[in-house]
mmCIF file of C-alpha atoms and ligand atoms in Angstrom:
data_model
loop_
_atom_site.group_PDB
_atom_site.id
_atom_site.type_symbol
_atom_site.label_atom_id
_atom_site.label_comp_id
_atom_site.label_asym_id
_atom_site.label_seq_id
_atom_site.Cartn_x
_atom_site.Cartn_y
_atom_site.Cartn_z
ATOM 1 C CA UNK A 1 138.726 173.542 141.746
ATOM 2 C CA UNK A 2 137.967 173.368 138.029
ATOM 3 C CA UNK A 3 134.259 172.812 137.298
ATOM 4 C CA UNK A 4 133.839 173.888 133.684
ATOM 5 C CA UNK A 5 135.297 174.162 130.201
ATOM 6 C CA UNK A 6 134.924 177.130 127.852
ATOM 7 C CA UNK A 7 135.543 176.165 124.237
ATOM 8 C CA UNK A 8 136.461 178.379 121.339
ATOM 9 C CA UNK A 9 134.811 177.109 118.129
ATOM 10 C CA UNK A 10 136.857 177.856 114.982
ATOM 11 C CA UNK A 11 140.027 175.759 114.957
ATOM 12 C CA UNK A 12 139.198 174.037 118.271
ATOM 13 C CA UNK A 13 135.992 172.089 117.672
ATOM 14 C CA UNK A 14 135.562 172.473 113.903
ATOM 15 C CA UNK A 15 137.958 172.898 111.029
ATOM 16 C CA UNK A 16 136.594 176.276 109.905
ATOM 17 C CA UNK A 17 139.772 178.355 110.385
ATOM 18 C CA UNK A 18 140.752 177.408 106.803
ATOM 19 C CA UNK A 19 137.419 178.770 105.486
ATOM 20 C CA UNK A 20 137.898 182.124 107.245
ATOM 21 C CA UNK A 21 141.391 182.206 105.697
ATOM 22 C CA UNK A 22 140.150 181.498 102.165
ATOM 23 C CA UNK A 23 137.414 184.136 102.381
ATOM 24 C CA UNK A 24 139.721 186.865 103.766
ATOM 25 C CA UNK A 25 142.393 185.964 101.223
ATOM 26 C CA UNK A 26 139.885 186.344 98.377
ATOM 27 C CA UNK A 27 138.811 189.750 99.680
ATOM 28 C CA UNK A 28 142.394 190.919 100.209
ATOM 29 C CA UNK A 29 143.175 189.821 96.642
ATOM 30 C CA UNK A 30 140.319 191.947 95.289
ATOM 31 C CA UNK A 31 141.600 194.938 97.266
ATOM 32 C CA UNK A 32 145.199 194.353 96.123
ATOM 33 C CA UNK A 33 146.458 193.577 99.631
ATOM 34 C CA UNK A 34 148.993 190.792 100.241
ATOM 35 C CA UNK A 35 147.572 188.176 102.619
ATOM 36 C CA UNK A 36 149.246 184.922 103.633
ATOM 37 C CA UNK A 37 149.366 182.474 106.529
ATOM 38 C CA UNK A 38 151.352 184.822 108.792
ATOM 39 C CA UNK A 39 148.703 187.533 108.478
ATOM 40 C CA UNK A 40 145.929 184.958 108.939
ATOM 41 C CA UNK A 41 147.467 183.719 112.203
ATOM 42 C CA UNK A 42 146.965 187.238 113.616
ATOM 43 C CA UNK A 43 143.258 187.150 112.733
ATOM 44 C CA UNK A 44 142.427 183.952 114.630
ATOM 45 C CA UNK A 45 139.890 184.722 117.338
ATOM 46 C CA UNK A 46 139.501 188.294 116.084
ATOM 47 C CA UNK A 47 135.998 189.580 115.214
ATOM 48 C CA UNK A 48 134.893 190.149 111.619
ATOM 49 C CA UNK A 49 135.101 193.934 111.837
ATOM 50 C CA UNK A 50 138.434 193.979 113.676
ATOM 51 C CA UNK A 51 139.827 191.495 111.111
ATOM 52 C CA UNK A 52 138.780 193.760 108.222
ATOM 53 C CA UNK A 53 140.323 196.779 109.960
ATOM 54 C CA UNK A 54 143.621 194.906 110.386
ATOM 55 C CA UNK A 55 143.736 193.775 106.738
ATOM 56 C CA UNK A 56 143.016 197.300 105.507
ATOM 57 C CA UNK A 57 145.720 198.696 107.809
ATOM 58 C CA UNK A 58 148.257 196.146 106.457
ATOM 59 C CA UNK A 59 147.418 197.425 102.957
ATOM 60 C CA UNK A 60 147.610 201.061 104.068
ATOM 61 C CA UNK A 61 143.945 201.528 103.096
ATOM 62 C CA UNK A 62 140.895 203.044 104.765
ATOM 63 C CA UNK A 63 137.324 202.654 103.487
ATOM 64 C CA UNK A 64 134.084 204.494 104.211
ATOM 65 C CA UNK A 65 131.639 202.663 106.497
ATOM 66 C CA UNK A 66 129.355 201.596 103.608
ATOM 67 C CA UNK A 67 132.260 199.818 101.897
ATOM 68 C CA UNK A 68 133.342 198.232 105.168
ATOM 69 C CA UNK A 69 129.810 196.836 105.497
ATOM 70 C CA UNK A 70 129.944 195.623 101.881
ATOM 71 C CA UNK A 71 133.193 193.690 102.447
ATOM 72 C CA UNK A 72 132.057 192.204 105.762
ATOM 73 C CA UNK A 73 128.859 190.957 104.077
ATOM 74 C CA UNK A 74 130.734 189.663 101.026
ATOM 75 C CA UNK A 75 133.435 187.910 103.094
ATOM 76 C CA UNK A 76 130.736 186.278 105.207
ATOM 77 C CA UNK A 77 128.821 185.094 102.124
ATOM 78 C CA UNK A 78 132.004 183.445 100.798
ATOM 79 C CA UNK A 79 132.648 181.914 104.230
ATOM 80 C CA UNK A 80 129.092 180.520 104.366
ATOM 81 C CA UNK A 81 129.528 178.970 100.898
ATOM 82 C CA UNK A 82 132.427 176.965 102.343
ATOM 83 C CA UNK A 83 130.587 175.971 105.528
ATOM 84 C CA UNK A 84 127.283 175.068 103.807
ATOM 85 C CA UNK A 85 128.241 171.442 103.279
ATOM 86 C CA UNK A 86 129.803 170.853 106.716
ATOM 87 C CA UNK A 87 128.822 167.674 108.564
ATOM 88 C CA UNK A 88 129.977 165.830 111.686
ATOM 89 C CA UNK A 89 132.989 164.758 109.579
ATOM 90 C CA UNK A 90 134.300 168.338 109.941
ATOM 91 C CA UNK A 91 134.583 168.081 113.723
ATOM 92 C CA UNK A 92 138.276 168.183 114.672
ATOM 93 C CA UNK A 93 139.963 164.985 115.945
ATOM 94 C CA UNK A 94 138.939 164.028 119.476
ATOM 95 C CA UNK A 95 136.589 167.005 119.984
ATOM 96 C CA UNK A 96 133.265 165.092 120.131
ATOM 97 C CA UNK A 97 134.677 162.416 122.437
ATOM 98 C CA UNK A 98 136.212 165.053 124.716
ATOM 99 C CA UNK A 99 132.918 166.972 124.977
ATOM 100 C CA UNK A 100 131.039 163.743 125.729
ATOM 101 C CA UNK A 101 133.571 162.621 128.360
ATOM 102 C CA UNK A 102 133.730 166.080 129.965
ATOM 103 C CA UNK A 103 129.945 166.160 130.212
ATOM 104 C CA UNK A 104 129.847 162.629 131.680
ATOM 105 C CA UNK A 105 132.575 163.559 134.178
ATOM 106 C CA UNK A 106 130.302 166.338 135.463
ATOM 107 C CA UNK A 107 132.015 169.399 133.987
ATOM 108 C CA UNK A 108 129.870 172.281 132.745
ATOM 109 C CA UNK A 109 130.498 173.262 129.139
ATOM 110 C CA UNK A 110 130.181 176.650 127.447
ATOM 111 C CA UNK A 111 131.056 178.122 124.083
ATOM 112 C CA UNK A 112 133.189 181.279 123.971
ATOM 113 C CA UNK A 113 133.466 182.232 120.301
ATOM 114 C CA UNK A 114 133.914 185.533 118.471
ATOM 115 C CA UNK A 115 131.894 184.192 115.531
ATOM 116 C CA UNK A 116 128.381 185.327 114.676
ATOM 117 C CA UNK A 117 127.969 182.022 112.787
ATOM 118 C CA UNK A 118 128.803 179.812 115.782
ATOM 119 C CA UNK A 119 125.390 178.380 116.690
ATOM 120 C CA UNK A 120 124.273 177.257 113.185
ATOM 121 C CA UNK A 121 127.687 175.620 112.692
ATOM 122 C CA UNK A 122 127.542 173.790 116.049
ATOM 123 C CA UNK A 123 124.062 172.581 115.120
ATOM 124 C CA UNK A 124 125.126 171.502 111.627
ATOM 125 C CA UNK A 125 127.979 169.336 112.932
ATOM 126 C CA UNK A 126 125.867 167.892 115.773
ATOM 127 C CA UNK A 127 127.700 169.382 118.784
ATOM 128 C CA UNK A 128 125.170 171.948 120.047
ATOM 129 C CA UNK A 129 123.555 169.564 122.556
ATOM 130 C CA UNK A 130 126.760 169.263 124.605
ATOM 131 C CA UNK A 131 126.627 172.937 125.626
ATOM 132 C CA UNK A 132 125.152 174.204 128.908
ATOM 133 C CA UNK A 133 125.658 177.827 127.743
ATOM 134 C CA UNK A 134 126.851 179.667 124.664
ATOM 135 C CA UNK A 135 128.434 183.086 124.142
ATOM 136 C CA UNK A 136 129.256 184.195 120.599
ATOM 137 C CA UNK A 137 129.909 187.253 118.449
ATOM 138 C CA UNK A 138 126.244 188.238 118.673
ATOM 139 C CA UNK A 139 126.489 188.534 122.473
ATOM 140 C CA UNK A 140 129.764 190.412 122.914
ATOM 141 C CA UNK A 141 131.321 193.102 120.749
ATOM 142 C CA UNK A 142 134.808 193.363 122.277
ATOM 143 C CA UNK A 143 137.186 191.127 120.341
ATOM 144 C CA UNK A 144 139.617 188.667 121.986
ATOM 145 C CA UNK A 145 142.107 189.350 123.659
ATOM 146 C CA UNK A 146 139.407 191.200 125.580
ATOM 147 C CA UNK A 147 138.286 188.624 128.181
ATOM 148 C CA UNK A 148 134.549 189.451 128.078
ATOM 149 C CA UNK A 149 133.510 186.456 125.938
ATOM 150 C CA UNK A 150 134.934 184.051 128.547
ATOM 151 C CA UNK A 151 133.818 186.066 131.587
ATOM 152 C CA UNK A 152 130.285 186.049 130.182
ATOM 153 C CA UNK A 153 130.544 182.280 129.543
ATOM 154 C CA UNK A 154 131.587 181.663 133.167
ATOM 155 C CA UNK A 155 128.771 183.905 134.391
ATOM 156 C CA UNK A 156 126.232 181.924 132.340
ATOM 157 C CA UNK A 157 127.578 178.670 133.827
ATOM 158 C CA UNK A 158 127.384 180.236 137.286
ATOM 159 C CA UNK A 159 131.110 179.612 137.807
ATOM 160 C CA UNK A 160 133.976 181.795 139.007
ATOM 161 C CA UNK A 161 136.779 182.464 136.480
ATOM 162 C CA UNK A 162 139.274 180.353 138.491
ATOM 163 C CA UNK A 163 136.898 177.374 138.126
ATOM 164 C CA UNK A 164 137.211 177.389 134.303
ATOM 165 C CA UNK A 165 139.561 175.999 131.660
ATOM 166 C CA UNK A 166 139.577 177.724 128.267
ATOM 167 C CA UNK A 167 140.425 175.680 125.153
ATOM 168 C CA UNK A 168 141.768 177.891 122.351
ATOM 169 C CA UNK A 169 143.765 177.775 119.105
ATOM 170 C CA UNK A 170 144.468 181.525 118.897
ATOM 171 C CA UNK A 171 147.105 183.616 120.675
ATOM 172 C CA UNK A 172 144.439 186.317 121.190
ATOM 173 C CA UNK A 173 142.178 183.707 122.812
ATOM 174 C CA UNK A 174 144.886 182.448 125.185
ATOM 175 C CA UNK A 175 145.544 186.045 126.237
ATOM 176 C CA UNK A 176 141.806 186.574 126.782
ATOM 177 C CA UNK A 177 141.668 183.445 128.986
ATOM 178 C CA UNK A 178 144.615 184.599 131.108
ATOM 179 C CA UNK A 179 143.160 188.100 131.426
ATOM 180 C CA UNK A 180 139.927 186.462 132.606
ATOM 181 C CA UNK A 181 141.878 184.592 135.325
ATOM 182 C CA UNK A 182 141.292 181.133 133.817
ATOM 183 C CA UNK A 183 143.495 178.157 132.947
ATOM 184 C CA UNK A 184 144.428 178.139 129.248
ATOM 185 C CA UNK A 185 144.841 175.018 127.107
ATOM 186 C CA UNK A 186 146.205 175.768 123.639
ATOM 187 C CA UNK A 187 145.618 173.570 120.613
ATOM 188 C CA UNK A 188 148.137 173.836 117.780
ATOM 189 C CA UNK A 189 151.827 174.652 117.529
ATOM 190 C CA UNK A 190 153.510 175.434 120.906
ATOM 191 C CA UNK A 191 155.552 178.289 119.375
ATOM 192 C CA UNK A 192 152.336 180.049 118.281
ATOM 193 C CA UNK A 193 150.823 179.852 121.800
ATOM 194 C CA UNK A 194 153.690 180.516 124.233
ATOM 195 C CA UNK A 195 151.437 181.934 126.983
ATOM 196 C CA UNK A 196 149.231 178.819 127.316
ATOM 197 C CA UNK A 197 149.553 176.651 130.447
ATOM 198 C CA UNK A 198 149.889 173.687 128.075
ATOM 199 C CA UNK A 199 149.679 173.170 124.293
ATOM 200 C CA UNK A 200 148.453 169.962 122.615
ATOM 201 C CA UNK A 201 148.104 169.200 118.892
ATOM 202 C CA UNK A 202 144.408 168.345 119.399
ATOM 203 C CA UNK A 203 142.018 166.784 121.938
ATOM 204 C CA UNK A 204 142.477 163.217 120.687
ATOM 205 C CA UNK A 205 142.870 160.667 123.478
ATOM 206 C CA UNK A 206 142.676 163.296 126.263
ATOM 207 C CA UNK A 207 140.840 162.403 129.470
ATOM 208 C CA UNK A 208 139.187 165.582 130.864
ATOM 209 C CA UNK A 209 139.914 164.808 134.544
ATOM 210 C CA UNK A 210 143.589 163.957 133.958
ATOM 211 C CA UNK A 211 144.008 167.000 131.738
ATOM 212 C CA UNK A 212 142.528 169.278 134.404
ATOM 213 C CA UNK A 213 144.829 167.778 137.081
ATOM 214 C CA UNK A 214 147.849 168.341 134.830
ATOM 215 C CA UNK A 215 146.845 171.952 134.050
ATOM 216 C CA UNK A 216 146.347 172.691 137.751
ATOM 217 C CA UNK A 217 149.827 171.309 138.536
ATOM 218 C CA UNK A 218 151.411 173.392 135.770
ATOM 219 C CA UNK A 219 149.577 176.562 136.841
ATOM 220 C CA UNK A 220 150.642 176.056 140.489
ATOM 221 C CA UNK A 221 154.271 175.515 139.408
ATOM 222 C CA UNK A 222 154.188 178.645 137.211
ATOM 223 C CA UNK A 223 152.705 180.600 140.125
ATOM 224 C CA UNK A 224 155.438 179.462 142.563
ATOM 225 C CA UNK A 225 158.150 180.257 140.014
ATOM 226 C CA UNK A 226 156.704 183.771 139.589
ATOM 227 C CA UNK A 227 156.632 184.209 143.390
ATOM 228 C CA UNK A 228 160.253 183.025 143.712
ATOM 229 C CA UNK A 229 161.311 185.473 140.993
ATOM 230 C CA UNK A 230 159.706 188.308 143.000
ATOM 231 C CA UNK A 231 161.314 187.345 146.377
ATOM 232 C CA UNK A 232 164.962 188.455 146.728
ATOM 233 C CA UNK A 233 167.163 185.424 147.498
ATOM 234 C CA UNK A 234 168.771 185.317 150.984
ATOM 235 C CA UNK A 235 171.380 182.791 149.851
ATOM 236 C CA UNK A 236 173.357 184.951 147.478
ATOM 237 C CA UNK A 237 177.134 184.708 148.002
ATOM 238 C CA UNK A 238 178.459 187.799 149.806
HETATM 239 C C1 BG6 B 301 136.595 183.591 115.251
HETATM 240 C C2 BG6 B 301 137.557 183.263 114.115
HETATM 241 O O1 BG6 B 301 136.205 182.426 115.900
HETATM 242 O O2 BG6 B 301 135.437 184.251 114.733
HETATM 243 C C3 BG6 B 301 137.896 184.502 113.330
HETATM 244 O O3 BG6 B 301 138.742 182.718 114.674
HETATM 245 C C4 BG6 B 301 136.611 185.180 112.849
HETATM 246 O O4 BG6 B 301 138.692 184.130 112.226
HETATM 247 C C5 BG6 B 301 135.706 185.468 114.039
HETATM 248 O O5 BG6 B 301 136.922 186.409 112.190
HETATM 249 C C6 BG6 B 301 134.376 186.106 113.618
HETATM 250 O O6 BG6 B 301 133.653 185.162 112.869
HETATM 251 P P1 BG6 B 301 132.365 185.488 112.009
HETATM 252 O O7 BG6 B 301 131.844 184.108 111.660
HETATM 253 O O8 BG6 B 301 131.416 186.229 112.889
HETATM 254 O O9 BG6 B 301 132.786 186.291 110.840
HETATM 255 MG MG1 MG B 302 139.728 179.746 117.111
#
């Protein structure tokens, strides 16, 4: 039975994915590395250091540790310039209502974000009070698709992985949820998140209890289909 939700932050609750994009694009430009939306899609959910390593690899570059530190600090300063003026107006459509309804329906709620900036941003946009537990980039070092951020979130909520739904906008995050043994709700374009149990454009108009029932039905159907695929058919024509 599902008893809790684990929410990613960037691109799920707040519209910050565009700010990460702008800051990485500016850095890549200064390093002479091409960086567009396709590259950015691969960085969603990925930690700051792992993102820098990927961008450098795409440009065929390596940098000494001191310069890596310089670019991580500079990228973050640019990112924080963008987020400085965020307010509750930057919460993504339906997210506040969903958190409120999920809380009222008795679900436990945790954050599972790779970002080291997660808590000040949640506070700034007025969502922090909905959370029973938070896990962010300061708590775990392994980047999604490693499942540790969600496993730690479930542990803090005192729930088993199979009692949790993860809400994610990143392919790496959906993979992390599945590796953790949780149900995975994707937000965004279905073709970008093919592994999710279900993909929605956003949380607008979604009732938490109905959504959970639908996800459980889909997961059970996927499970039976996988079992059938494993069992050799006895009805094959001879
Ligand atoms: C994730 C974002 O939530 O956090 C990534 O999707 C970002 O784009 C990562 O790189 C780390 O964020 P921060 O704020 O610690 O640099
Ligand atoms: Mg995200």
